[in-house]
Tab-separated table of C-alpha atoms and ligand atoms in Angstrom:
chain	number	residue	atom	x	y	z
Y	1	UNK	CA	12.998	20.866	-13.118
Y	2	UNK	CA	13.346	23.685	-15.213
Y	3	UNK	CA	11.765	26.416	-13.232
Y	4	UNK	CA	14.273	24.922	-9.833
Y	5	UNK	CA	17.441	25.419	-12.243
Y	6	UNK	CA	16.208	28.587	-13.376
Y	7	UNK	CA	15.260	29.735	-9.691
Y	8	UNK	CA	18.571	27.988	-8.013
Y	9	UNK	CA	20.900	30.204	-10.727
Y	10	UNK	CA	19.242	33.341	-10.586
Y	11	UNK	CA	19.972	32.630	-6.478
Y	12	UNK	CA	16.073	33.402	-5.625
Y	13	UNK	CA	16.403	30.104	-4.700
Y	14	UNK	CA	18.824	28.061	-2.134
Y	15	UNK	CA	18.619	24.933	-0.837
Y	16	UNK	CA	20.603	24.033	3.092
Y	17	UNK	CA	20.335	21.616	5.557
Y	18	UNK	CA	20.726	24.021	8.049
Y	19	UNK	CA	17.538	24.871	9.652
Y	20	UNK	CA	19.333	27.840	11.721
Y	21	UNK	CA	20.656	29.692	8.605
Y	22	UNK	CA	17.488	29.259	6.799
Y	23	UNK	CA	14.903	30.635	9.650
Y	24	UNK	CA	17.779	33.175	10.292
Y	25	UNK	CA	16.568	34.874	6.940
Y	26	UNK	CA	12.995	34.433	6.816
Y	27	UNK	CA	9.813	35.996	7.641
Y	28	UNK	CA	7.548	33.116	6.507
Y	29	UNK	CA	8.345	29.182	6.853
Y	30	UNK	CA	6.365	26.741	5.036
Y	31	UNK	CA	5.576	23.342	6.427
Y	32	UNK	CA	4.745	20.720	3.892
Y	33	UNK	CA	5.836	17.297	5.656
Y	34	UNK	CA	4.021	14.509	4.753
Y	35	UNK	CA	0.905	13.319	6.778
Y	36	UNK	CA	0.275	9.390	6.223
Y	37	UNK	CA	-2.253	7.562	7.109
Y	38	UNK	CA	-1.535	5.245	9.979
Y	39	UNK	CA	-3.640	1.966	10.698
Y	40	UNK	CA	-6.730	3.507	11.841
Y	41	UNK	CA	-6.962	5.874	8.944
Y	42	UNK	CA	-5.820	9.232	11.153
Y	43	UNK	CA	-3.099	11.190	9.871
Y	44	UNK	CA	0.124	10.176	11.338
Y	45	UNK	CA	1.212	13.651	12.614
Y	46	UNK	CA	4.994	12.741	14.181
Y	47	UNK	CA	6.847	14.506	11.211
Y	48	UNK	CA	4.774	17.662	11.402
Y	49	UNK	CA	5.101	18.109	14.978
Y	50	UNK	CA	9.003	17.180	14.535
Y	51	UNK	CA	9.290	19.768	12.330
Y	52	UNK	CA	7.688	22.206	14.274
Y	53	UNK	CA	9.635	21.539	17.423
Y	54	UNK	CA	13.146	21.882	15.514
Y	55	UNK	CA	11.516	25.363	14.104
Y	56	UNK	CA	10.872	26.615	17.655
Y	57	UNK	CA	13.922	25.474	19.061
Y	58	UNK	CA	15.823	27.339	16.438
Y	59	UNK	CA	14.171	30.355	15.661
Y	60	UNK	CA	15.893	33.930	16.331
Y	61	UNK	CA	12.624	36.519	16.132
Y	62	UNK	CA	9.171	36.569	14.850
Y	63	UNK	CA	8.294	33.622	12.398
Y	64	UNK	CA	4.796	32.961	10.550
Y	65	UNK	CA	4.876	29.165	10.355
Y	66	UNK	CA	2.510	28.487	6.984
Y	67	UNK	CA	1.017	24.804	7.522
Y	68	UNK	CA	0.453	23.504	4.056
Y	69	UNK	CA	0.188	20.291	4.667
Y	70	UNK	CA	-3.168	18.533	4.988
Y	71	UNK	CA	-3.515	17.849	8.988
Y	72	UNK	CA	-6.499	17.263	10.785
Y	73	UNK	CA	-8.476	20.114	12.595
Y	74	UNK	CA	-7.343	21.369	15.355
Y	75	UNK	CA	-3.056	20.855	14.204
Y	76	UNK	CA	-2.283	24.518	14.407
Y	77	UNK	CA	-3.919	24.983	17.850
Y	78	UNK	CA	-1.379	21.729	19.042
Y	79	UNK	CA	1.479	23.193	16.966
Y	80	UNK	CA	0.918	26.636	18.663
Y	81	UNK	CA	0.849	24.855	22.212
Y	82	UNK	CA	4.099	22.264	21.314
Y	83	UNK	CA	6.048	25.556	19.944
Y	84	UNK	CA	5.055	27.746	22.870
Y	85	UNK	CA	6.678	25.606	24.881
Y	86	UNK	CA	10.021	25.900	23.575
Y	87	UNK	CA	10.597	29.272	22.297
Y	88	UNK	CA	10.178	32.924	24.132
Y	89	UNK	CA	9.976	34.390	20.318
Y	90	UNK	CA	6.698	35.254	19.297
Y	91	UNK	CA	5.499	33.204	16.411
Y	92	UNK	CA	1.925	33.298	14.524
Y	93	UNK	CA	0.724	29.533	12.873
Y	94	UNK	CA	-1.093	30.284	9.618
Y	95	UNK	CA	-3.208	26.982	8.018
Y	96	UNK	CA	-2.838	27.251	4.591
Y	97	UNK	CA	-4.264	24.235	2.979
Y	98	UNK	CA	-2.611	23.025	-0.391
Y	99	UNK	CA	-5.206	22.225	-3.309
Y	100	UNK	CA	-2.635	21.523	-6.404
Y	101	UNK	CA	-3.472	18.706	-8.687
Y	102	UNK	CA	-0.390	16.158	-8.905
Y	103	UNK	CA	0.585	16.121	-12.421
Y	104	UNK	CA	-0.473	19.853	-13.168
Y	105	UNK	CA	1.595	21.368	-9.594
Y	106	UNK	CA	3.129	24.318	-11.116
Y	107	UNK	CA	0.241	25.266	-13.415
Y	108	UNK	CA	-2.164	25.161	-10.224
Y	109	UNK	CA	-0.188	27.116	-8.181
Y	110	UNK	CA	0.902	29.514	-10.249
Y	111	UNK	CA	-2.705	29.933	-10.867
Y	112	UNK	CA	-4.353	28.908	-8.261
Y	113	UNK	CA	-8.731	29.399	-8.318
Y	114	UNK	CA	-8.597	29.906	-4.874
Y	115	UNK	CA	-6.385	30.679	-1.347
Y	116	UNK	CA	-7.258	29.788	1.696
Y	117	UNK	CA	-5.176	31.488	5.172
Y	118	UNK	CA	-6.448	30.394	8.332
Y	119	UNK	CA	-5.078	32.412	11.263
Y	120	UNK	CA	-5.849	33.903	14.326
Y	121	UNK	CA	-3.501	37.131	13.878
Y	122	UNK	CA	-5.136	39.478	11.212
Y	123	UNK	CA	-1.625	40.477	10.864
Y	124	UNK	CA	-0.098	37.330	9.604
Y	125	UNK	CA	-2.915	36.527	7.651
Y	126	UNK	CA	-2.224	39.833	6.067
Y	127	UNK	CA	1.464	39.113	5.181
Y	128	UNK	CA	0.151	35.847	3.490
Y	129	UNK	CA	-2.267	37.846	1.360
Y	130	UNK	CA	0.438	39.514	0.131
Y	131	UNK	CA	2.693	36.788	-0.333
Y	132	UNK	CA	-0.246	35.219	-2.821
Y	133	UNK	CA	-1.291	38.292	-4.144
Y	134	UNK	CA	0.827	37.970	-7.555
Y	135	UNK	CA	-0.657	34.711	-7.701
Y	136	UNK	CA	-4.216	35.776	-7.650
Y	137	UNK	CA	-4.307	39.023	-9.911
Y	138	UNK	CA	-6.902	37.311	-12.162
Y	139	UNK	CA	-9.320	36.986	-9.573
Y	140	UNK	CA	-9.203	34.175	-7.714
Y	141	UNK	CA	-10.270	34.373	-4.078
Y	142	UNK	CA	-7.971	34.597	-1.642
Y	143	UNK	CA	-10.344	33.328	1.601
Y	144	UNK	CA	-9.011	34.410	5.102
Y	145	UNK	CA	-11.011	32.862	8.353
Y	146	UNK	CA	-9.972	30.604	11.179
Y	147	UNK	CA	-7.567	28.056	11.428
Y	148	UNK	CA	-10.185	25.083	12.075
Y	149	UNK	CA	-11.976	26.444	9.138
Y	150	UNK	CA	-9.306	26.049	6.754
Y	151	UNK	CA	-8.213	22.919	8.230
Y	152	UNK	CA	-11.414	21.679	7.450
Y	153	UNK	CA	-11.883	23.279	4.107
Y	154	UNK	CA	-9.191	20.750	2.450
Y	155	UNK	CA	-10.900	17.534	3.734
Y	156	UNK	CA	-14.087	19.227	2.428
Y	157	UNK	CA	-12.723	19.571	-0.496
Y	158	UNK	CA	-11.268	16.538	-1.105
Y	159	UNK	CA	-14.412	14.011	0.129
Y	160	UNK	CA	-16.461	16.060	-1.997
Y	161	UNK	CA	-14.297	14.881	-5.199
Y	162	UNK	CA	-13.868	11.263	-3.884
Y	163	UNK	CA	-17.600	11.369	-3.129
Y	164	UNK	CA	-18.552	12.510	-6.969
Y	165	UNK	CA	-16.209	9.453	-8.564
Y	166	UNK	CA	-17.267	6.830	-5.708
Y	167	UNK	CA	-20.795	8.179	-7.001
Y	168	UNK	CA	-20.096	7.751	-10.409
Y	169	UNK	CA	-18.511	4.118	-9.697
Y	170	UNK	CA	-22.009	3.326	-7.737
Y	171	UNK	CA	-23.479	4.337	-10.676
Y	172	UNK	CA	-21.513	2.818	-13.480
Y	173	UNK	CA	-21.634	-0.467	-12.008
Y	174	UNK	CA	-25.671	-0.052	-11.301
Y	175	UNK	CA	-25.855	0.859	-15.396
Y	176	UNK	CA	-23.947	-2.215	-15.885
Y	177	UNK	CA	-26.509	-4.404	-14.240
Y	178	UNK	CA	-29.959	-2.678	-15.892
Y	179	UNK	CA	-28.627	-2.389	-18.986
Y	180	UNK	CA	-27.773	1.289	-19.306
Y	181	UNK	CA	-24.602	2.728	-20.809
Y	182	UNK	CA	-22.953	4.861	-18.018
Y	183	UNK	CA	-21.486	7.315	-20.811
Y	184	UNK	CA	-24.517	8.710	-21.626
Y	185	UNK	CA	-25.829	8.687	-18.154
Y	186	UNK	CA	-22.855	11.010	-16.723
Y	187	UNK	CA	-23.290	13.712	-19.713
Y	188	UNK	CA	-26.990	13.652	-18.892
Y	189	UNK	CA	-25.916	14.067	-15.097
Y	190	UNK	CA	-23.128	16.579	-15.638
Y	191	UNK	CA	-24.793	18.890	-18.013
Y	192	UNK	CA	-27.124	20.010	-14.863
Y	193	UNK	CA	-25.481	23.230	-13.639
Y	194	UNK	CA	-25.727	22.295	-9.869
Y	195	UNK	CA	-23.766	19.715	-10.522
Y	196	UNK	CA	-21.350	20.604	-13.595
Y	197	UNK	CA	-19.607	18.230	-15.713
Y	198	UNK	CA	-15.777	17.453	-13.944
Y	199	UNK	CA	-14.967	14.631	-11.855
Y	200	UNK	CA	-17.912	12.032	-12.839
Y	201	UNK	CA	-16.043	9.603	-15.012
Y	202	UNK	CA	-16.192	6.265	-13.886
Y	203	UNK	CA	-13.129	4.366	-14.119
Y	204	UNK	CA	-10.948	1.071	-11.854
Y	205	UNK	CA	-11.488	3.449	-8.696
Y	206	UNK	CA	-9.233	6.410	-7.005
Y	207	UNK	CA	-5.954	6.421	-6.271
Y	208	UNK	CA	-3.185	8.786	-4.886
Y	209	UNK	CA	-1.469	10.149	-1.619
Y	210	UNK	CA	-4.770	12.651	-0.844
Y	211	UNK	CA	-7.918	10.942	-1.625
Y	212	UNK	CA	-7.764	7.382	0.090
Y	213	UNK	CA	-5.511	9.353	3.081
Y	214	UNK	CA	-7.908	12.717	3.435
Y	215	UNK	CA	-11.050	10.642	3.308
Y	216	UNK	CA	-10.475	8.224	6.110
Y	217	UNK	CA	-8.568	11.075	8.056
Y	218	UNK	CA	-12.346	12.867	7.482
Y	219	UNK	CA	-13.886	9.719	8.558
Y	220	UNK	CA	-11.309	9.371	12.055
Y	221	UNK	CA	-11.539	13.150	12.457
Y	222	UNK	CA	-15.535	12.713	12.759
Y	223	UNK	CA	-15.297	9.402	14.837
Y	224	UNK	CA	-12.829	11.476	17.318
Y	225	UNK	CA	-15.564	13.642	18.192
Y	226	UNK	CA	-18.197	11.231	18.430
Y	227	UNK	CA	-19.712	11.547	15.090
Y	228	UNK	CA	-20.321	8.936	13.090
Y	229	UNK	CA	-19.705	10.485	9.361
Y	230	UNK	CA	-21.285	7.902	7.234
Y	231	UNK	CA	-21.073	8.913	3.861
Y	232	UNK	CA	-16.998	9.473	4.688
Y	233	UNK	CA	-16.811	6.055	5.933
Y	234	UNK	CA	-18.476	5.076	2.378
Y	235	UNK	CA	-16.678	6.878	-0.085
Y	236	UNK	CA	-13.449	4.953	0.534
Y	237	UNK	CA	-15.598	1.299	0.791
Y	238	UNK	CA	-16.734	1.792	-2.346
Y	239	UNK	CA	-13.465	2.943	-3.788
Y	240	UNK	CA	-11.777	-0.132	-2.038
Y	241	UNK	CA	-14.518	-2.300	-3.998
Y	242	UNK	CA	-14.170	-0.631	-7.463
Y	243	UNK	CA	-10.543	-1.030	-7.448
Y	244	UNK	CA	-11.164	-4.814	-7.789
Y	245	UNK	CA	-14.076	-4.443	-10.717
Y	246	UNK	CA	-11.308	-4.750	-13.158
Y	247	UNK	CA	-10.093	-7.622	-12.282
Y	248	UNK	CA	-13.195	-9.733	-11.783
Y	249	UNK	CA	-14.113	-8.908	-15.079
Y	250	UNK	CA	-10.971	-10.950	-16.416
Y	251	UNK	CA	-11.464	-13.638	-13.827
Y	252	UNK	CA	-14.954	-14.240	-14.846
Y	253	UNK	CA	-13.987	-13.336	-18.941
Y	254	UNK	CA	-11.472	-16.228	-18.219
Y	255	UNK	CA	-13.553	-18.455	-16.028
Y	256	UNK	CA	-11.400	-18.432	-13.659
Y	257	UNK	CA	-9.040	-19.854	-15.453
Y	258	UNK	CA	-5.978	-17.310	-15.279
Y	259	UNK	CA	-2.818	-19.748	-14.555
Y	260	UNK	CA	-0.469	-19.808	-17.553
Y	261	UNK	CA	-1.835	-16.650	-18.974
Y	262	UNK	CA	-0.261	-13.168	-19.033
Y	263	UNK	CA	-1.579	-9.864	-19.100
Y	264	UNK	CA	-0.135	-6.821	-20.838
Y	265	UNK	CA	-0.458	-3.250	-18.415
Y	266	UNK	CA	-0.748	-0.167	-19.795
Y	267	UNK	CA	-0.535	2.042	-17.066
Y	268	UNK	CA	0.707	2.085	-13.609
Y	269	UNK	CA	0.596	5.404	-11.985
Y	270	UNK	CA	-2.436	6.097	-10.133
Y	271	UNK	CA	-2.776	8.986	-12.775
Y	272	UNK	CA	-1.128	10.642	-15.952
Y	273	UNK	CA	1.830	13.077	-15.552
Y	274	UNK	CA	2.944	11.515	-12.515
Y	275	UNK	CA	5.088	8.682	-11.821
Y	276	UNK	CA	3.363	7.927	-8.068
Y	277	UNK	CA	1.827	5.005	-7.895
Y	278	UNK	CA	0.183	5.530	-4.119
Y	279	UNK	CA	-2.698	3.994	-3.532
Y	280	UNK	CA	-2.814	3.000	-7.373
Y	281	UNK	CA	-5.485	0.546	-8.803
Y	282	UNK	CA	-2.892	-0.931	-10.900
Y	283	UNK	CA	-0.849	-2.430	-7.745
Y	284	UNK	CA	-4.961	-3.977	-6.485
Y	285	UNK	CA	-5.595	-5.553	-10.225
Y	286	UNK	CA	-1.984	-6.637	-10.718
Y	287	UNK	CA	-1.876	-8.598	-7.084
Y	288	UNK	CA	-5.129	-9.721	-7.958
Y	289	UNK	CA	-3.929	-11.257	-11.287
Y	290	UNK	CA	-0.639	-12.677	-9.766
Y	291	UNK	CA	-2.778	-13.843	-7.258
Y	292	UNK	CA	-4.708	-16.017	-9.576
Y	293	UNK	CA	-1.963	-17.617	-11.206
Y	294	UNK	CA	-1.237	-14.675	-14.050
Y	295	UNK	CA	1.950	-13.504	-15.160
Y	296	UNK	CA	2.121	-9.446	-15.592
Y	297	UNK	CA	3.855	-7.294	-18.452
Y	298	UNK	CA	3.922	-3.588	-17.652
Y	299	UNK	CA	4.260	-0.754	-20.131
Y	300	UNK	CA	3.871	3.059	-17.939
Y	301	UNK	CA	5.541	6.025	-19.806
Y	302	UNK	CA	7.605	7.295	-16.447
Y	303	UNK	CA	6.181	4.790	-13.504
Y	304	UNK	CA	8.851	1.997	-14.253
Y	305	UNK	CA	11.106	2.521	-11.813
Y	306	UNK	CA	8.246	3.629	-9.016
Y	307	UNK	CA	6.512	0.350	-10.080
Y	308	UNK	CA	9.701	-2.406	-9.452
Y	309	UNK	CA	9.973	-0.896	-6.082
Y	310	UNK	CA	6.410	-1.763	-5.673
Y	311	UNK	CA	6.594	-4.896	-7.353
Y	312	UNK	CA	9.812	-6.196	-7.569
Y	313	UNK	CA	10.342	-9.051	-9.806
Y	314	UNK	CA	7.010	-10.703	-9.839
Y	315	UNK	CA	6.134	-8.477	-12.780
Y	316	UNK	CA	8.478	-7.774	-15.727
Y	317	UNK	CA	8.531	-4.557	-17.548
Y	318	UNK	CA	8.887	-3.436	-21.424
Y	319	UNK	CA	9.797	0.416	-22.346
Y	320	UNK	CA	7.365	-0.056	-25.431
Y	321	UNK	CA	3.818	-0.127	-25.320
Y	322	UNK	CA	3.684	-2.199	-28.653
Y	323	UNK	CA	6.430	-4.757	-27.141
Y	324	UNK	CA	4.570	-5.418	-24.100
Y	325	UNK	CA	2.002	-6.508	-26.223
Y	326	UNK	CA	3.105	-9.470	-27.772
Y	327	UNK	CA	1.954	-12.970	-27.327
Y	328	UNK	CA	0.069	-11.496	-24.383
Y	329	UNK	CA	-3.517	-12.938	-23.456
Y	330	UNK	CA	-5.311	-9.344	-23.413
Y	331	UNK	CA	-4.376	-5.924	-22.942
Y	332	UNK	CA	-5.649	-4.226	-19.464
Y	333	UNK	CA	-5.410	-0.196	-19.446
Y	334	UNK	CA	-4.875	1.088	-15.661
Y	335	UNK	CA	-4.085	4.887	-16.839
Y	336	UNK	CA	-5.376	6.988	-19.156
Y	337	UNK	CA	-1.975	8.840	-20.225
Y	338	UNK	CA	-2.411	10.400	-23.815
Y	339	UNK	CA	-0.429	8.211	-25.625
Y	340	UNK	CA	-3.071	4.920	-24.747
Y	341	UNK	CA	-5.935	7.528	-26.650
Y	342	UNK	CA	-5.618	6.562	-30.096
Y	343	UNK	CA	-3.446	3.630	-30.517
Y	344	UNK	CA	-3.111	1.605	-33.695
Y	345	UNK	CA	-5.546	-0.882	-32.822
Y	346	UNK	CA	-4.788	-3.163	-35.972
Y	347	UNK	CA	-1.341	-3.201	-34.319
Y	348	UNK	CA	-2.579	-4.481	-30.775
Y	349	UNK	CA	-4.830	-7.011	-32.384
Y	350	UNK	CA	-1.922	-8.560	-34.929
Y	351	UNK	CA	0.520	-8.520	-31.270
Y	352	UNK	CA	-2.137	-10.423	-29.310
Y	353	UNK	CA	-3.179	-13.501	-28.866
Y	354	UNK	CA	-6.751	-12.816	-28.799
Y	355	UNK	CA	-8.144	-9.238	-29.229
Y	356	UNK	CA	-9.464	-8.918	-26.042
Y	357	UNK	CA	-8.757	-5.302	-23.799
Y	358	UNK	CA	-10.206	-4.691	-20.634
Y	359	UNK	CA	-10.361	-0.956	-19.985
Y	360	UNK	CA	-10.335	0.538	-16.718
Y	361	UNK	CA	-10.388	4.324	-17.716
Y	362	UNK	CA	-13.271	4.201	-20.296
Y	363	UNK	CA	-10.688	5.243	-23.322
Y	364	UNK	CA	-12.544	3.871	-26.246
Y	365	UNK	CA	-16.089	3.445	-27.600
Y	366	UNK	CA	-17.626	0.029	-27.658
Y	367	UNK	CA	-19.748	-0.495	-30.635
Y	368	UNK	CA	-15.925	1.044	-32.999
Y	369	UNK	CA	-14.112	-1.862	-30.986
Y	370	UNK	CA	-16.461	-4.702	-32.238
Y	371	UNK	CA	-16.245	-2.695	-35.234
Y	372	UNK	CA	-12.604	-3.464	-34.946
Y	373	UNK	CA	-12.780	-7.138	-33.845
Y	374	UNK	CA	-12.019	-6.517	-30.496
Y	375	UNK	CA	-13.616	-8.361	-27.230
Y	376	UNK	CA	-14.091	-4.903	-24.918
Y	377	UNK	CA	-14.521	-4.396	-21.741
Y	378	UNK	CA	-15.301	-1.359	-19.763
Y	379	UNK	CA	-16.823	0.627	-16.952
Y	380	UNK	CA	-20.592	0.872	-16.661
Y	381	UNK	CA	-20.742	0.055	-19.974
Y	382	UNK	CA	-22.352	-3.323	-21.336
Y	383	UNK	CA	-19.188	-5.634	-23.046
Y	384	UNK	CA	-18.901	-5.886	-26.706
Y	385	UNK	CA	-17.650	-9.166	-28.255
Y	386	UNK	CA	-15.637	-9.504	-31.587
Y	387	UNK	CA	-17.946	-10.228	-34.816
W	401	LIG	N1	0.886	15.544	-3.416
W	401	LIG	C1	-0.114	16.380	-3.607
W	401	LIG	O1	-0.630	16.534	-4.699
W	401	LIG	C2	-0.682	17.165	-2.450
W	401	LIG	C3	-1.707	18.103	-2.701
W	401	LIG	C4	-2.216	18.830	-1.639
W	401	LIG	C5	-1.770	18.599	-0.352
W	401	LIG	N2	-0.785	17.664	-0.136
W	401	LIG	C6	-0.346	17.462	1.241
W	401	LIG	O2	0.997	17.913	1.354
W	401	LIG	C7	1.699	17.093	2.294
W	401	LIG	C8	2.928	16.519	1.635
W	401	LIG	O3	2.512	15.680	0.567
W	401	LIG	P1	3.524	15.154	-0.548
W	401	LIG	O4	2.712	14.420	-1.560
W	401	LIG	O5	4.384	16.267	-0.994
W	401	LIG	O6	4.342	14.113	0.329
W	401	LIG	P2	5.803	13.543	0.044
W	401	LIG	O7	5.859	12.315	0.862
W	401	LIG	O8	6.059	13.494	-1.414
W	401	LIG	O9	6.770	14.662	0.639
W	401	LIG	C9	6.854	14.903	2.014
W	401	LIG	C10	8.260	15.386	2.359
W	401	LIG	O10	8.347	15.561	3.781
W	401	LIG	C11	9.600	15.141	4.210
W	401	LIG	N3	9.550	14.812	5.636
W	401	LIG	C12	8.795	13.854	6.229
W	401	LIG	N4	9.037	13.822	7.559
W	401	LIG	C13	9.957	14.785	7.805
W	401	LIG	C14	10.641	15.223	8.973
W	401	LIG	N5	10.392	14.681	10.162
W	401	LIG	N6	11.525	16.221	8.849
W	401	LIG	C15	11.789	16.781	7.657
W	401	LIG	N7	11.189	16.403	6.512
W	401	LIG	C16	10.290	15.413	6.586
W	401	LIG	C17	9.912	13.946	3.343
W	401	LIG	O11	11.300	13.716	3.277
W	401	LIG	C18	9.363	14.408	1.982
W	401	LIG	O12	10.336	15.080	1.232
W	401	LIG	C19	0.702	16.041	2.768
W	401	LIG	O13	0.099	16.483	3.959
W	401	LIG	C20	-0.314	16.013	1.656
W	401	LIG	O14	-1.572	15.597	2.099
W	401	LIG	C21	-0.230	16.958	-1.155
């Protein structure tokens, strides 16, 4: 917010509805419509392509049209063939593929590791390198190739991350059934060089706009051209199964007996520093819960107003996470945001019925929370019951 004030008074940004005015006086235009998923997992493409039309239709000279949003390979040859049609101005379609993290936007693209600028003009993909190129003095790659390649690249990028915490989930709930503690298994894993440390912690599954979306787009992308892209097709089943772990812990905890009790949330974004809740594990445990007869009191630092569109009034909310607490049967974490790190657990335990917490996010370390007198639950790690 502050860098769009700052921007908007210093006039280096302006904001119109008039698409005419604003291609009028630009060289570049960015695309960055949203891409859901529809019912068979491919990208639903209408807004892109609606965009794209209106662009060509109103265009007055030579326009680089950036695509940054994710689209399936093969967009910017259809964009180039829809536009053609309707302009005589020449036009170049650059695929530049966005990698930000939600929650850490600015810092990432300010600072980006690496660009990627998939054209078919060495020209435009020129003028792009430029465009970055105060972005990227520290040394970050900026990658030019072909538009299919780049296309590509982000669905790459993405399955590969969804692949490492579906892994991880495999794992953890493996370790859970032998015996082994999953903590110690992912430093032992991480601390291998070809495989590096980030992006192996096990927790109540993936959540998002990109990963569940890019990863059966991947999938449908593969199955379009007659491929049958197997470990794609897995990476989301598994993710669909772990979001439910968390819950089936409490059912079984509970017998399942869960009618008449209520659960305390902390957590409802599927992340901290955001408020989305897309895809979020917390909307799979809480229906689960309701589903079972539970009642459902939410605590999320920003996601309150995100979550009652989600949910309505068959939760309620608190703007504490001390209030939600009380008289509640157990606390469930959903997100890890900073302030659930180190609570005052003699607090949660006096506001509770029973110290019990089930912990989707892996926050706290078992043998200290029987230590404590708590009933823990986690991820891949055995359960520790109060002394
Ligand atoms: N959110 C992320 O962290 C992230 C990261 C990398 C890539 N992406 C990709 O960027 C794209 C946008 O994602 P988002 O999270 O910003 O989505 P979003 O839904 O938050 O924003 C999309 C915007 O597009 C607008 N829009 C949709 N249809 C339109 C139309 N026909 N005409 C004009 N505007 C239209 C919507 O009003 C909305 O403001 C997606 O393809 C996504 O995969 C997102």
């Amino acid at each position: 917010m502050e860098m769009v004030t700052r921007t908007l008074h210093t006039g280096r940004l302006a904001v119109t509805t008039d698409l005419r005015k604003a291609l009028r006086r630009s060289e570049i235009v960015f695309l960055a419509v949203g891409t859901p998923p529809k019912a068979d997992g491919s990208a639903d493409l209408a807004g892109v392509f609606a965009v794209a039309e209106s662009i060509a239709r109103a265009m007055d000279g030579h326009k680089i049209i950036v695509m940054k949003s994710t689209v399936p390979v093969g967009t910017a040859d259809i964009i180039r063939a829809r536009m053609k049609k309707l302009t005589k101005h020449p036009f170049d379609v650059v695929s530049n593929p966005e990698f930000l993290k939600e929650g850490a936007a600015l810092d990432d693209f300010l600072k980006p590791e690496r660009v990627i600028v998939g054209a078919a003009s060495a020209k435009a993909a020129e003028t792009i390198a430029e465009l970055y190129a105060p972005f990227v003095r520290t040394g970050a790659a900026i990658l030019v190739m072909d538009n299919r390649s780049a296309e590509m690249s982000k669905y790459a990028a993405n399955g590969m991350l969804a692949a490492r915490i579906s892994f991880m989930n495999e794992v953890a709930n493996i370790c859970e059934r032998v015996g082994a503690n999953v903590h110690h298994v992912r430093r032992a894993v991480g601390l291998d060089s070809r495989i590096g440390p980030r992006f192996l912690f096990p927790g109540a599954g993936y959540g998002g706009s990109c990963f569940p979306k890019d990863v059966q787009a991947l999938a449908a992308i593969a199955r379009a051209h007659g491929y049958v892209a197997r470990l794609a097709e897995s990476i989301e089943a598994v993710n669909d199964r772990q979001k439910r772990v968390l819950a089936d812990k409490i059912r079984t905890h509970y017998g399942n007996a869960l009618k008449g009790r209520t659960f305390a949330l902390w957590g409802l974004a599927f992340k901290p520093q955001t408020d989305d809740m897309r895809e979020a594990p917390s909307i799979v445990t809480v229906n689960e819960l309701l589903k079972a007869g539970a009642r459902i009191r939410a605590y999320d630092p920003v996601a309150r107003a995100t979550a009652r569109k989600v949910f309505g009034a068959s939760i309620s909310y608190s703007s504490s996470a001390y209030d939600v607490l009380k008289g509640a049967d157990a606390l469930v974490l959903m997100t890890e945001w900073n302030e659930f790190r180190n609570p005052d657990f003699d607090r949660i335990a006096s506001l509770l019925k029973r110290p019990v917490i089930f912990d989707g996010r892996n926050q706290y370390v078992p043998d200290e929370m029987r230590a404590r007198g708590f009933t823990y639950y986690s991820i891949g790690r055995r359960p520790v019951h109060a002394v």
